[in-house]
PDB file of C-alpha atoms and ligand atoms in Angstrom:
ATOM      1  CA  MET A   1     105.743  88.840 106.535  1.00 83.00           C
ATOM      2  CA  SER A   2     105.156  91.044 103.931  1.00 91.00           C
ATOM      3  CA  ASN A   3     107.441  92.067 101.003  1.00 96.00           C
ATOM      4  CA  ILE A   4     108.386  95.525 100.514  1.00 97.00           C
ATOM      5  CA  MET A   5     110.181  97.307  97.328  1.00 97.00           C
ATOM      6  CA  GLU A   6     110.945 101.193  97.001  1.00 98.00           C
ATOM      7  CA  VAL A   7     112.291 103.399  94.402  1.00 98.00           C
ATOM      8  CA  LYS A   8     112.439 106.727  93.287  1.00 98.00           C
ATOM      9  CA  PHE A   9     113.087 108.162  89.401  1.00 98.00           C
ATOM     10  CA  SER A  10     113.396 110.997  87.360  1.00 98.00           C
ATOM     11  CA  ALA A  11     110.075 112.540  85.628  1.00 98.00           C
ATOM     12  CA  LYS A  12     110.830 111.585  82.462  1.00 98.00           C
ATOM     13  CA  SER A  13     108.369 109.802  79.904  1.00 96.00           C
ATOM     14  CA  GLU A  14     111.015 107.354  79.302  1.00 96.00           C
ATOM     15  CA  ASN A  15     110.601 105.935  82.751  1.00 97.00           C
ATOM     16  CA  GLU A  16     107.190 105.013  82.332  1.00 97.00           C
ATOM     17  CA  SER A  17     108.338 101.807  81.018  1.00 96.00           C
ATOM     18  CA  LEU A  18     110.238 101.428  83.709  1.00 97.00           C
ATOM     19  CA  ALA A  19     108.131 101.632  86.465  1.00 97.00           C
ATOM     20  CA  ARG A  20     105.919  99.204  84.432  1.00 97.00           C
ATOM     21  CA  VAL A  21     108.798  96.354  84.579  1.00 96.00           C
ATOM     22  CA  ILE A  22     109.682  97.014  88.216  1.00 97.00           C
ATOM     23  CA  VAL A  23     105.764  96.516  89.352  1.00 97.00           C
ATOM     24  CA  ALA A  24     105.628  93.661  87.113  1.00 96.00           C
ATOM     25  CA  SER A  25     108.833  91.853  87.779  1.00 96.00           C
ATOM     26  CA  PHE A  26     107.883  92.524  91.843  1.00 97.00           C
ATOM     27  CA  ALA A  27     104.293  91.067  91.204  1.00 96.00           C
ATOM     28  CA  ALA A  28     105.634  88.118  89.423  1.00 94.00           C
ATOM     29  CA  LYS A  29     106.069  86.290  92.506  1.00 90.00           C
ATOM     30  CA  LEU A  30     102.603  86.217  93.325  1.00 93.00           C
ATOM     31  CA  ASP A  31     102.640  84.061  89.994  1.00 93.00           C
ATOM     32  CA  PRO A  32      99.869  86.475  88.529  1.00 95.00           C
ATOM     33  CA  THR A  33      97.919  85.335  85.435  1.00 95.00           C
ATOM     34  CA  ILE A  34      99.086  87.288  82.065  1.00 95.00           C
ATOM     35  CA  ASP A  35      95.715  89.340  82.147  1.00 95.00           C
ATOM     36  CA  GLU A  36      96.175  90.286  86.076  1.00 96.00           C
ATOM     37  CA  LEU A  37     100.027  91.552  85.169  1.00 96.00           C
ATOM     38  CA  ALA A  38      98.727  93.467  82.033  1.00 97.00           C
ATOM     39  CA  ASP A  39      96.003  95.112  84.087  1.00 97.00           C
ATOM     40  CA  ILE A  40      98.492  96.134  86.803  1.00 97.00           C
ATOM     41  CA  LYS A  41     101.032  97.481  84.140  1.00 97.00           C
ATOM     42  CA  THR A  42      98.391  99.678  82.640  1.00 97.00           C
ATOM     43  CA  ALA A  43      97.249 101.137  86.461  1.00 98.00           C
ATOM     44  CA  VAL A  44     100.634 101.737  86.717  1.00 98.00           C
ATOM     45  CA  SER A  45     101.290 103.214  83.693  1.00 97.00           C
ATOM     46  CA  GLU A  46      98.362 105.690  83.873  1.00 97.00           C
ATOM     47  CA  ALA A  47      99.600 106.828  87.544  1.00 98.00           C
ATOM     48  CA  VAL A  48     103.260 107.454  86.262  1.00 98.00           C
ATOM     49  CA  THR A  49     102.204 109.435  83.673  1.00 97.00           C
ATOM     50  CA  ASN A  50      99.727 111.413  85.467  1.00 97.00           C
ATOM     51  CA  ALA A  51     102.704 112.146  88.000  1.00 98.00           C
ATOM     52  CA  ILE A  52     104.910 113.389  85.167  1.00 98.00           C
ATOM     53  CA  ILE A  53     102.583 115.422  83.101  1.00 96.00           C
ATOM     54  CA  HIS A  54      99.986 116.767  85.598  1.00 97.00           C
ATOM     55  CA  GLY A  55     101.949 116.661  88.939  1.00 98.00           C
ATOM     56  CA  TYR A  56     105.287 117.923  87.406  1.00 98.00           C
ATOM     57  CA  ASP A  57     104.288 119.530  84.328  1.00 97.00           C
ATOM     58  CA  GLU A  58     107.261 117.485  82.541  1.00 96.00           C
ATOM     59  CA  ASP A  59     109.716 119.025  84.900  1.00 98.00           C
ATOM     60  CA  GLU A  60     112.428 115.912  84.426  1.00 98.00           C
ATOM     61  CA  SER A  61     114.095 117.252  87.621  1.00 98.00           C
ATOM     62  CA  LYS A  62     111.737 116.366  89.802  1.00 98.00           C
ATOM     63  CA  PHE A  63     111.611 112.741  91.226  1.00 98.00           C
ATOM     64  CA  VAL A  64     108.262 109.961  91.064  1.00 98.00           C
ATOM     65  CA  TYR A  65     108.242 107.857  94.104  1.00 98.00           C
ATOM     66  CA  LEU A  66     106.844 104.247  93.803  1.00 98.00           C
ATOM     67  CA  ARG A  67     106.330 101.892  96.465  1.00 98.00           C
ATOM     68  CA  CYS A  68     104.987  98.283  96.133  1.00 98.00           C
ATOM     69  CA  GLU A  69     103.905  95.800  98.647  1.00 98.00           C
ATOM     70  CA  ILE A  70     102.802  92.119  98.596  1.00 96.00           C
ATOM     71  CA  ASN A  71     100.999  91.366 101.754  1.00 93.00           C
ATOM     72  CA  GLU A  72     101.632  88.554 104.254  1.00 90.00           C
ATOM     73  CA  ASN A  73      99.045  86.169 102.989  1.00 89.00           C
ATOM     74  CA  GLU A  74     100.469  86.775  99.119  1.00 87.00           C
ATOM     75  CA  ASP A  75      97.293  87.527  97.909  1.00 92.00           C
ATOM     76  CA  GLU A  76      97.427  91.163  97.190  1.00 96.00           C
ATOM     77  CA  VAL A  77      99.645  93.347  95.928  1.00 97.00           C
ATOM     78  CA  LYS A  78      99.676  97.245  96.836  1.00 98.00           C
ATOM     79  CA  ILE A  79     101.158 100.024  94.610  1.00 98.00           C
ATOM     80  CA  VAL A  80     101.582 103.589  95.551  1.00 98.00           C
ATOM     81  CA  VAL A  81     102.834 106.058  93.179  1.00 98.00           C
ATOM     82  CA  GLU A  82     103.503 109.334  94.845  1.00 98.00           C
ATOM     83  CA  ASP A  83     104.553 112.930  93.389  1.00 98.00           C
ATOM     84  CA  ARG A  84     105.264 116.172  95.696  1.00 98.00           C
ATOM     85  CA  GLY A  85     103.944 118.342  92.676  1.00 98.00           C
ATOM     86  CA  ASN A  86     101.007 120.734  91.913  1.00 98.00           C
ATOM     87  CA  GLY A  87      98.091 118.640  93.654  1.00 98.00           C
ATOM     88  CA  ILE A  88      94.694 118.044  92.771  1.00 98.00           C
ATOM     89  CA  GLU A  89      92.479 121.013  94.144  1.00 96.00           C
ATOM     90  CA  ASP A  90      89.156 118.688  93.527  1.00 97.00           C
ATOM     91  CA  VAL A  91      89.867 115.327  93.699  1.00 97.00           C
ATOM     92  CA  GLN A  92      86.441 114.082  92.960  1.00 97.00           C
ATOM     93  CA  MET A  93      85.965 115.910  89.907  1.00 96.00           C
ATOM     94  CA  ALA A  94      89.549 114.837  88.603  1.00 96.00           C
ATOM     95  CA  MET A  95      88.330 111.406  88.956  1.00 97.00           C
ATOM     96  CA  GLN A  96      85.246 111.692  86.857  1.00 96.00           C
ATOM     97  CA  PRO A  97      85.362 109.865  83.397  1.00 95.00           C
ATOM     98  CA  LEU A  98      86.652 112.247  80.609  1.00 93.00           C
ATOM     99  CA  TYR A  99      87.374 115.064  82.946  1.00 94.00           C
ATOM    100  CA  THR A 100      90.833 116.553  81.680  1.00 94.00           C
ATOM    101  CA  SER A 101      92.632 119.543  82.852  1.00 93.00           C
ATOM    102  CA  LYS A 102      94.964 119.160  79.494  1.00 90.00           C
ATOM    103  CA  PRO A 103      92.844 118.739  76.515  1.00 84.00           C
ATOM    104  CA  GLU A 104      95.143 120.747  74.727  1.00 84.00           C
ATOM    105  CA  LEU A 105      97.406 117.876  75.064  1.00 78.00           C
ATOM    106  CA  GLU A 106      94.791 115.271  73.262  1.00 79.00           C
ATOM    107  CA  ARG A 107      94.136 113.532  76.816  1.00 85.00           C
ATOM    108  CA  SER A 108      91.249 111.713  77.091  1.00 90.00           C
ATOM    109  CA  GLY A 109      90.392 112.030  80.737  1.00 93.00           C
ATOM    110  CA  MET A 110      90.331 108.211  81.066  1.00 95.00           C
ATOM    111  CA  GLY A 111      93.195 107.346  83.245  1.00 96.00           C
ATOM    112  CA  PHE A 112      91.543 107.492  86.993  1.00 98.00           C
ATOM    113  CA  THR A 113      88.616 105.378  85.321  1.00 97.00           C
ATOM    114  CA  VAL A 114      91.196 102.758  83.809  1.00 97.00           C
ATOM    115  CA  MET A 115      93.206 102.146  87.172  1.00 98.00           C
ATOM    116  CA  GLU A 116      89.679 101.962  89.007  1.00 98.00           C
ATOM    117  CA  SER A 117      88.591  99.335  86.550  1.00 97.00           C
ATOM    118  CA  PHE A 118      91.675  97.481  86.240  1.00 97.00           C
ATOM    119  CA  MET A 119      92.760  97.500  90.122  1.00 98.00           C
ATOM    120  CA  ASP A 120      90.579  96.408  93.014  1.00 97.00           C
ATOM    121  CA  GLY A 121      90.906  99.709  95.022  1.00 98.00           C
ATOM    122  CA  VAL A 122      92.241 102.746  94.100  1.00 98.00           C
ATOM    123  CA  THR A 123      92.664 105.919  96.694  1.00 98.00           C
ATOM    124  CA  VAL A 124      93.728 109.347  95.647  1.00 98.00           C
ATOM    125  CA  SER A 125      95.260 111.891  98.106  1.00 98.00           C
ATOM    126  CA  SER A 126      96.206 115.262  97.110  1.00 98.00           C
ATOM    127  CA  ILE A 127      97.156 118.374  98.473  1.00 98.00           C
ATOM    128  CA  LYS A 128      97.476 121.417  96.356  1.00 97.00           C
ATOM    129  CA  ASN A 129     100.906 122.646  95.543  1.00 97.00           C
ATOM    130  CA  ASP A 130     102.167 119.780  97.972  1.00 98.00           C
ATOM    131  CA  GLY A 131     101.539 116.850  95.566  1.00 98.00           C
ATOM    132  CA  THR A 132      99.620 113.871  95.169  1.00 98.00           C
ATOM    133  CA  LYS A 133      99.488 110.005  96.026  1.00 98.00           C
ATOM    134  CA  ILE A 134      97.649 107.236  94.531  1.00 98.00           C
ATOM    135  CA  VAL A 135      97.271 104.077  96.401  1.00 98.00           C
ATOM    136  CA  MET A 136      95.904 100.761  94.125  1.00 98.00           C
ATOM    137  CA  THR A 137      95.369  97.590  95.267  1.00 98.00           C
ATOM    138  CA  LYS A 138      94.684  93.974  93.653  1.00 97.00           C
ATOM    139  CA  LYS A 139      93.856  90.377  94.816  1.00 96.00           C
ATOM    140  CA  ILE A 140      96.069  88.043  92.667  1.00 94.00           C
ATOM    141  CA  ASN A 141      95.159  84.377  91.978  1.00 79.00           C
ATOM    142  CA  LEU A 142      91.991  84.341  94.027  1.00 71.00           C
ATOM    143  CA  PRO A 143      90.442  80.791  94.240  1.00 66.00           C
ATOM    144  CA  LYS A 144      88.353  80.541  91.138  1.00 61.00           C
TER     145      LYS A 144
HETATM  146  N1  ATP B   1      99.642 113.536  89.790  1.00 63.70           N
HETATM  147  C1  ATP B   1      98.177 114.299  89.959  1.00 63.70           C
HETATM  148  N2  ATP B   1      98.972 115.761  89.887  1.00 63.70           N
HETATM  149  C2  ATP B   1      98.094 116.677  89.723  1.00 63.70           C
HETATM  150  N3  ATP B   1      96.996 116.616  88.941  1.00 63.70           N
HETATM  151  C3  ATP B   1      96.435 115.261  88.426  1.00 63.70           C
HETATM  152  C4  ATP B   1      97.485 113.894  89.006  1.00 63.70           C
HETATM  153  N4  ATP B   1      96.953 113.174  88.329  1.00 63.70           N
HETATM  154  C5  ATP B   1      95.535 113.682  87.789  1.00 63.70           C
HETATM  155  N5  ATP B   1      95.660 114.949  87.777  1.00 63.70           N
HETATM  156  C6  ATP B   1      94.464 115.799  87.376  1.00 63.70           C
HETATM  157  O1  ATP B   1      93.385 114.819  87.309  1.00 63.70           O
HETATM  158  C7  ATP B   1      93.011 115.023  85.848  1.00 63.70           C
HETATM  159  C8  ATP B   1      92.612 113.651  85.439  1.00 63.70           C
HETATM  160  O2  ATP B   1      93.350 112.670  85.174  1.00 63.70           O
HETATM  161  P1  ATP B   1      92.998 111.199  84.146  1.00 63.70           P
HETATM  162  O3  ATP B   1      94.143 110.416  84.091  1.00 63.70           O
HETATM  163  O4  ATP B   1      91.775 110.850  84.558  1.00 63.70           O
HETATM  164  O5  ATP B   1      93.107 112.165  82.822  1.00 63.70           O
HETATM  165  P2  ATP B   1      93.949 112.787  81.670  1.00 63.70           P
HETATM  166  O6  ATP B   1      95.594 112.330  82.618  1.00 63.70           O
HETATM  167  O7  ATP B   1      93.956 114.327  81.688  1.00 63.70           O
HETATM  168  O8  ATP B   1      94.286 111.822  80.583  1.00 63.70           O
HETATM  169  P3  ATP B   1      94.196 110.591  79.887  1.00 63.70           P
HETATM  170  O9  ATP B   1      94.931 109.727  81.553  1.00 63.70           O
HETATM  171  O10 ATP B   1      93.171 109.629  79.503  1.00 63.70           O
HETATM  172  O11 ATP B   1      95.185 110.782  79.234  1.00 63.70           O
HETATM  173  C9  ATP B   1      93.900 115.663  84.802  1.00 63.70           C
HETATM  174  O12 ATP B   1      93.497 115.895  83.804  1.00 63.70           O
HETATM  175  C10 ATP B   1      94.603 116.545  86.059  1.00 63.70           C
HETATM  176  O13 ATP B   1      93.949 117.747  86.116  1.00 63.70           O
HETATM  177 MG1   MG B   2      96.122 110.526  82.737  1.00 63.70          MG
END
């Protein structure tokens, strides 16, 4: 059977590290390498930071939703990070390397690029003024 975990937390930047730790402990069951775990934690950080900064404009009264699933074969972890905030008008443009809508905050526009390079799959669905959902998957411990 698959294994599922769900949590919601306030859109506070201090909760970014919480999200990383939660996902890392959950995925630890798959016995990932240090590198695999670091990749997952980085990708989660990027997605959660985006939800807080872009989705909610740092409104701490809002919530970020995090869901993790380990598949039946126990060789893949799926992570879903969701906000019910601003949404993205043009997802394709937003995912371009170096694109940022907040250059004044010294963002580099590399969050999605990082997620895509560290994970095996990244899917973004978003509706303007409704929210954004990021689904990321990573294979763990594939036979070398
Ligand atoms: N959850 C979200 N809600 C609304 N807009 C988003 C969300 N996530 C990303 N975006 C939009 O996509 C753009 C690109 O995101 P990305 O993470 O690649 O770069 P960034 O956050 O601007 O900079 P960096 O991640 O390098 O600090 C953002 O500037 C923002 O306009
Ligand atoms: Mg970002």
